[in-house]
PDB file of C-alpha atoms in Angstrom:
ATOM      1  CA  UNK I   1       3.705 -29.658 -13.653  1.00 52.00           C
ATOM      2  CA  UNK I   2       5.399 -29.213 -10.774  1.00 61.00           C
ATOM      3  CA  UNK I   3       5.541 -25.873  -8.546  1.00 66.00           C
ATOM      4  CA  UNK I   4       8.638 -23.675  -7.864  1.00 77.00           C
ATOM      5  CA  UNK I   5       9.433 -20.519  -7.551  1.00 84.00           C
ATOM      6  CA  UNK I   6      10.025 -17.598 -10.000  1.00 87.00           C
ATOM      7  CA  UNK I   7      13.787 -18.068 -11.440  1.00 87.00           C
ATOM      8  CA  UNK I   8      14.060 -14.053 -12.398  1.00 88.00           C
ATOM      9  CA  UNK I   9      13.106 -12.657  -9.263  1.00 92.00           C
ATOM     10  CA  UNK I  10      12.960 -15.633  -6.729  1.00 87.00           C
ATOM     11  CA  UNK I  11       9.356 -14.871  -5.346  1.00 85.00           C
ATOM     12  CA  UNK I  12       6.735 -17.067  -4.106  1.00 84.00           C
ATOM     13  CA  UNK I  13       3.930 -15.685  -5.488  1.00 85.00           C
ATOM     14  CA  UNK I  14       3.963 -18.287  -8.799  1.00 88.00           C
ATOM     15  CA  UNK I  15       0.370 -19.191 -10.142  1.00 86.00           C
ATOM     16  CA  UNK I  16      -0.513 -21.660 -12.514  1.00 83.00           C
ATOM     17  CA  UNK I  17      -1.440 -20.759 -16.137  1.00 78.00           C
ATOM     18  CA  UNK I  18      -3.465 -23.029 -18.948  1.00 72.00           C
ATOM     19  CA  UNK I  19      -4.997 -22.068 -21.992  1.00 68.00           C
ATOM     20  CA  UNK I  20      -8.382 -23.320 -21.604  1.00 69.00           C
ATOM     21  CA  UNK I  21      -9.435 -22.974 -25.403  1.00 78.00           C
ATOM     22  CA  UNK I  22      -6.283 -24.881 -27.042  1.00 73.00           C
ATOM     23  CA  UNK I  23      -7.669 -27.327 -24.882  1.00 73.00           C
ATOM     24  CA  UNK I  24     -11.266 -26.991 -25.730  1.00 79.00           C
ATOM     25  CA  UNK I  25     -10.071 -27.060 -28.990  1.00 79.00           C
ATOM     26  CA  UNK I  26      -8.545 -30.251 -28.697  1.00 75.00           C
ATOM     27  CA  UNK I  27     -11.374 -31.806 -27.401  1.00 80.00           C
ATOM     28  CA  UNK I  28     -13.282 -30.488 -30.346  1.00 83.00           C
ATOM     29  CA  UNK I  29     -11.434 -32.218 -32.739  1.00 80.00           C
ATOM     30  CA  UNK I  30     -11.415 -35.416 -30.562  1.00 80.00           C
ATOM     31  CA  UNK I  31     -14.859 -35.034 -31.151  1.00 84.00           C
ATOM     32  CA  UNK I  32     -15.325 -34.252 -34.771  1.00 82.00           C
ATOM     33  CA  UNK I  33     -12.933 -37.229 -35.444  1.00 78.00           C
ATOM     34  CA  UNK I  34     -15.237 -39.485 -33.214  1.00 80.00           C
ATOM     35  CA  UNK I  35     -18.290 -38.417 -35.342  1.00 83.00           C
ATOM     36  CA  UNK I  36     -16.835 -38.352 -38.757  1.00 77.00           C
ATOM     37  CA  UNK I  37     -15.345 -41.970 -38.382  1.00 76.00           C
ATOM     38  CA  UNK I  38     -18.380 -43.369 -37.051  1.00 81.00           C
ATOM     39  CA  UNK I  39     -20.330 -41.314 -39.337  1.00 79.00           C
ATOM     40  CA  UNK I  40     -18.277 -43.688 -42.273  1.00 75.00           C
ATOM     41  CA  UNK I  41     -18.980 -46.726 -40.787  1.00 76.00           C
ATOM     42  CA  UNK I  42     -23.094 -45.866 -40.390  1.00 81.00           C
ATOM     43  CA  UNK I  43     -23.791 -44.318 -43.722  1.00 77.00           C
ATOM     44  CA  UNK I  44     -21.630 -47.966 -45.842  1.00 74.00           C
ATOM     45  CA  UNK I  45     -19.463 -46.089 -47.465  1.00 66.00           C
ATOM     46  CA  UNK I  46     -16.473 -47.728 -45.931  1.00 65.00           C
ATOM     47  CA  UNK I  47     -18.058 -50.998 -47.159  1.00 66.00           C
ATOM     48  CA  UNK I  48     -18.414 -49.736 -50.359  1.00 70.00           C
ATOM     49  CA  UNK I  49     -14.796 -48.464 -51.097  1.00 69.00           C
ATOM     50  CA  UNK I  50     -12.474 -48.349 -47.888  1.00 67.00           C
ATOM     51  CA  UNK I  51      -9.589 -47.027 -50.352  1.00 70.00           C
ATOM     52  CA  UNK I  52     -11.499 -43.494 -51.256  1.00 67.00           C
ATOM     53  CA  UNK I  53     -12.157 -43.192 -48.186  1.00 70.00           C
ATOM     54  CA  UNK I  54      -8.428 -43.126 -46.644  1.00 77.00           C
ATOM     55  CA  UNK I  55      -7.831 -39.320 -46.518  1.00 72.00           C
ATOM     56  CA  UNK I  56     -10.538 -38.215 -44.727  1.00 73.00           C
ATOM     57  CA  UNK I  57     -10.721 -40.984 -42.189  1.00 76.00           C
ATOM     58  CA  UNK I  58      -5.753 -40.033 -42.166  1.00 82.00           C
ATOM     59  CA  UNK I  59      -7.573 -36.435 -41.582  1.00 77.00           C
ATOM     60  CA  UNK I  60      -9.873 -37.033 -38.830  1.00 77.00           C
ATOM     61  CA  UNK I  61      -6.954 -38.660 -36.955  1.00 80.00           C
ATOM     62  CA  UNK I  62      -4.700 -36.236 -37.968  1.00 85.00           C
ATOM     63  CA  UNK I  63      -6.565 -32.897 -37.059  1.00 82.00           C
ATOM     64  CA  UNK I  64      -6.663 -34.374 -32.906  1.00 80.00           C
ATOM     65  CA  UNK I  65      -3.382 -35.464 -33.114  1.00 84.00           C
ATOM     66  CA  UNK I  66      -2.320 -32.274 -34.092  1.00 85.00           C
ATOM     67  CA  UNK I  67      -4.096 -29.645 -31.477  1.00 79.00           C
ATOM     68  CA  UNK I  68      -3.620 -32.669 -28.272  1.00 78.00           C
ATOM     69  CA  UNK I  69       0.494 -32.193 -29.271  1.00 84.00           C
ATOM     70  CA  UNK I  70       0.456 -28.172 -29.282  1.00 80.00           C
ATOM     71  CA  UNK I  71      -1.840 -28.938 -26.006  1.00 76.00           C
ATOM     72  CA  UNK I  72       0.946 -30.608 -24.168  1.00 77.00           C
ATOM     73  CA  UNK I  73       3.906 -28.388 -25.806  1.00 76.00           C
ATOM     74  CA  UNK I  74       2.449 -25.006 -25.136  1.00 73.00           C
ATOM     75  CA  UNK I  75      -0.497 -25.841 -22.692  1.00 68.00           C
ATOM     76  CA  UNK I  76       0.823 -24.937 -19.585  1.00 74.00           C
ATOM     77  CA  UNK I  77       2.784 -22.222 -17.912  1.00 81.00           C
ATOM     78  CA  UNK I  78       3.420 -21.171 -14.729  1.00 86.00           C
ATOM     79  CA  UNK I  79       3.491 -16.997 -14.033  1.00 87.00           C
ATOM     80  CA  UNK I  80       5.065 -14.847 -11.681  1.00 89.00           C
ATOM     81  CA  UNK I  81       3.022 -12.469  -9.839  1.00 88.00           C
ATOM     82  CA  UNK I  82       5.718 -10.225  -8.987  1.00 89.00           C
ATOM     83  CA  UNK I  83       7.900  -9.497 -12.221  1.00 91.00           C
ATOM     84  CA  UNK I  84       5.037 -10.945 -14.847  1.00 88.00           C
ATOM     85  CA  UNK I  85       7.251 -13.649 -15.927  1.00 87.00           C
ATOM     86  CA  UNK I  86       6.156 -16.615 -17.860  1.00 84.00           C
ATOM     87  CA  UNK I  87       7.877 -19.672 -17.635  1.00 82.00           C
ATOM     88  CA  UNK I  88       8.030 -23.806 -17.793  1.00 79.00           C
ATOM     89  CA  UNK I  89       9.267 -26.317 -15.268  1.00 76.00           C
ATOM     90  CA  UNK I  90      11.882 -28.894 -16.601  1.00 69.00           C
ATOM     91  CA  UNK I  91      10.272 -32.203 -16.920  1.00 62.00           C
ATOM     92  CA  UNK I  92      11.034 -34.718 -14.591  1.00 42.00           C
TER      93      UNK I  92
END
């Protein structure tokens, strides 16, 4: 994301916001997906019957997928000092 200044009230004094948790969160789930999927492949039971076990391993994928998109939607901000103004950068 790219600096500039505040569009309301034209000041300088523009910080950069994040929400650490959505992306602890997201990391989380990267992680939980990790472990569950390998956690099919160790135990057999994908050798056994891959087709019962197509929802949970669509689930794991889906659940990181899901929290790594909000991430990059709503992730980052930037906030004006001055007027307490939140707001995004176009993308380039």
């Amino acid at each position: 994301m790219r600096w500039s200044r505040c569009p309301r009230c034209n000041s300088g004094r523009v910080v950069q916001r994040s929400s650490g948790c959505l992306s602890k969160l997201a990391l989380i789930s990267l992680l939980f997906a990790a472990m569950s999927i390998f956690g099919m492949f160790m135990s057999g039971d994908f050798a056994r019957s891959p087709f019962e076990l197509i929802a949970p391993f669509v689930m794991a994928i889906l659940i990181p997928v899901f929290f790594i998109f909000i991430y990059i939607k709503f992730g980052r901000s930037l906030f004006c000092r001055d007027c307490y103004y939140n707001f995004r950068t176009k993308k380039e």
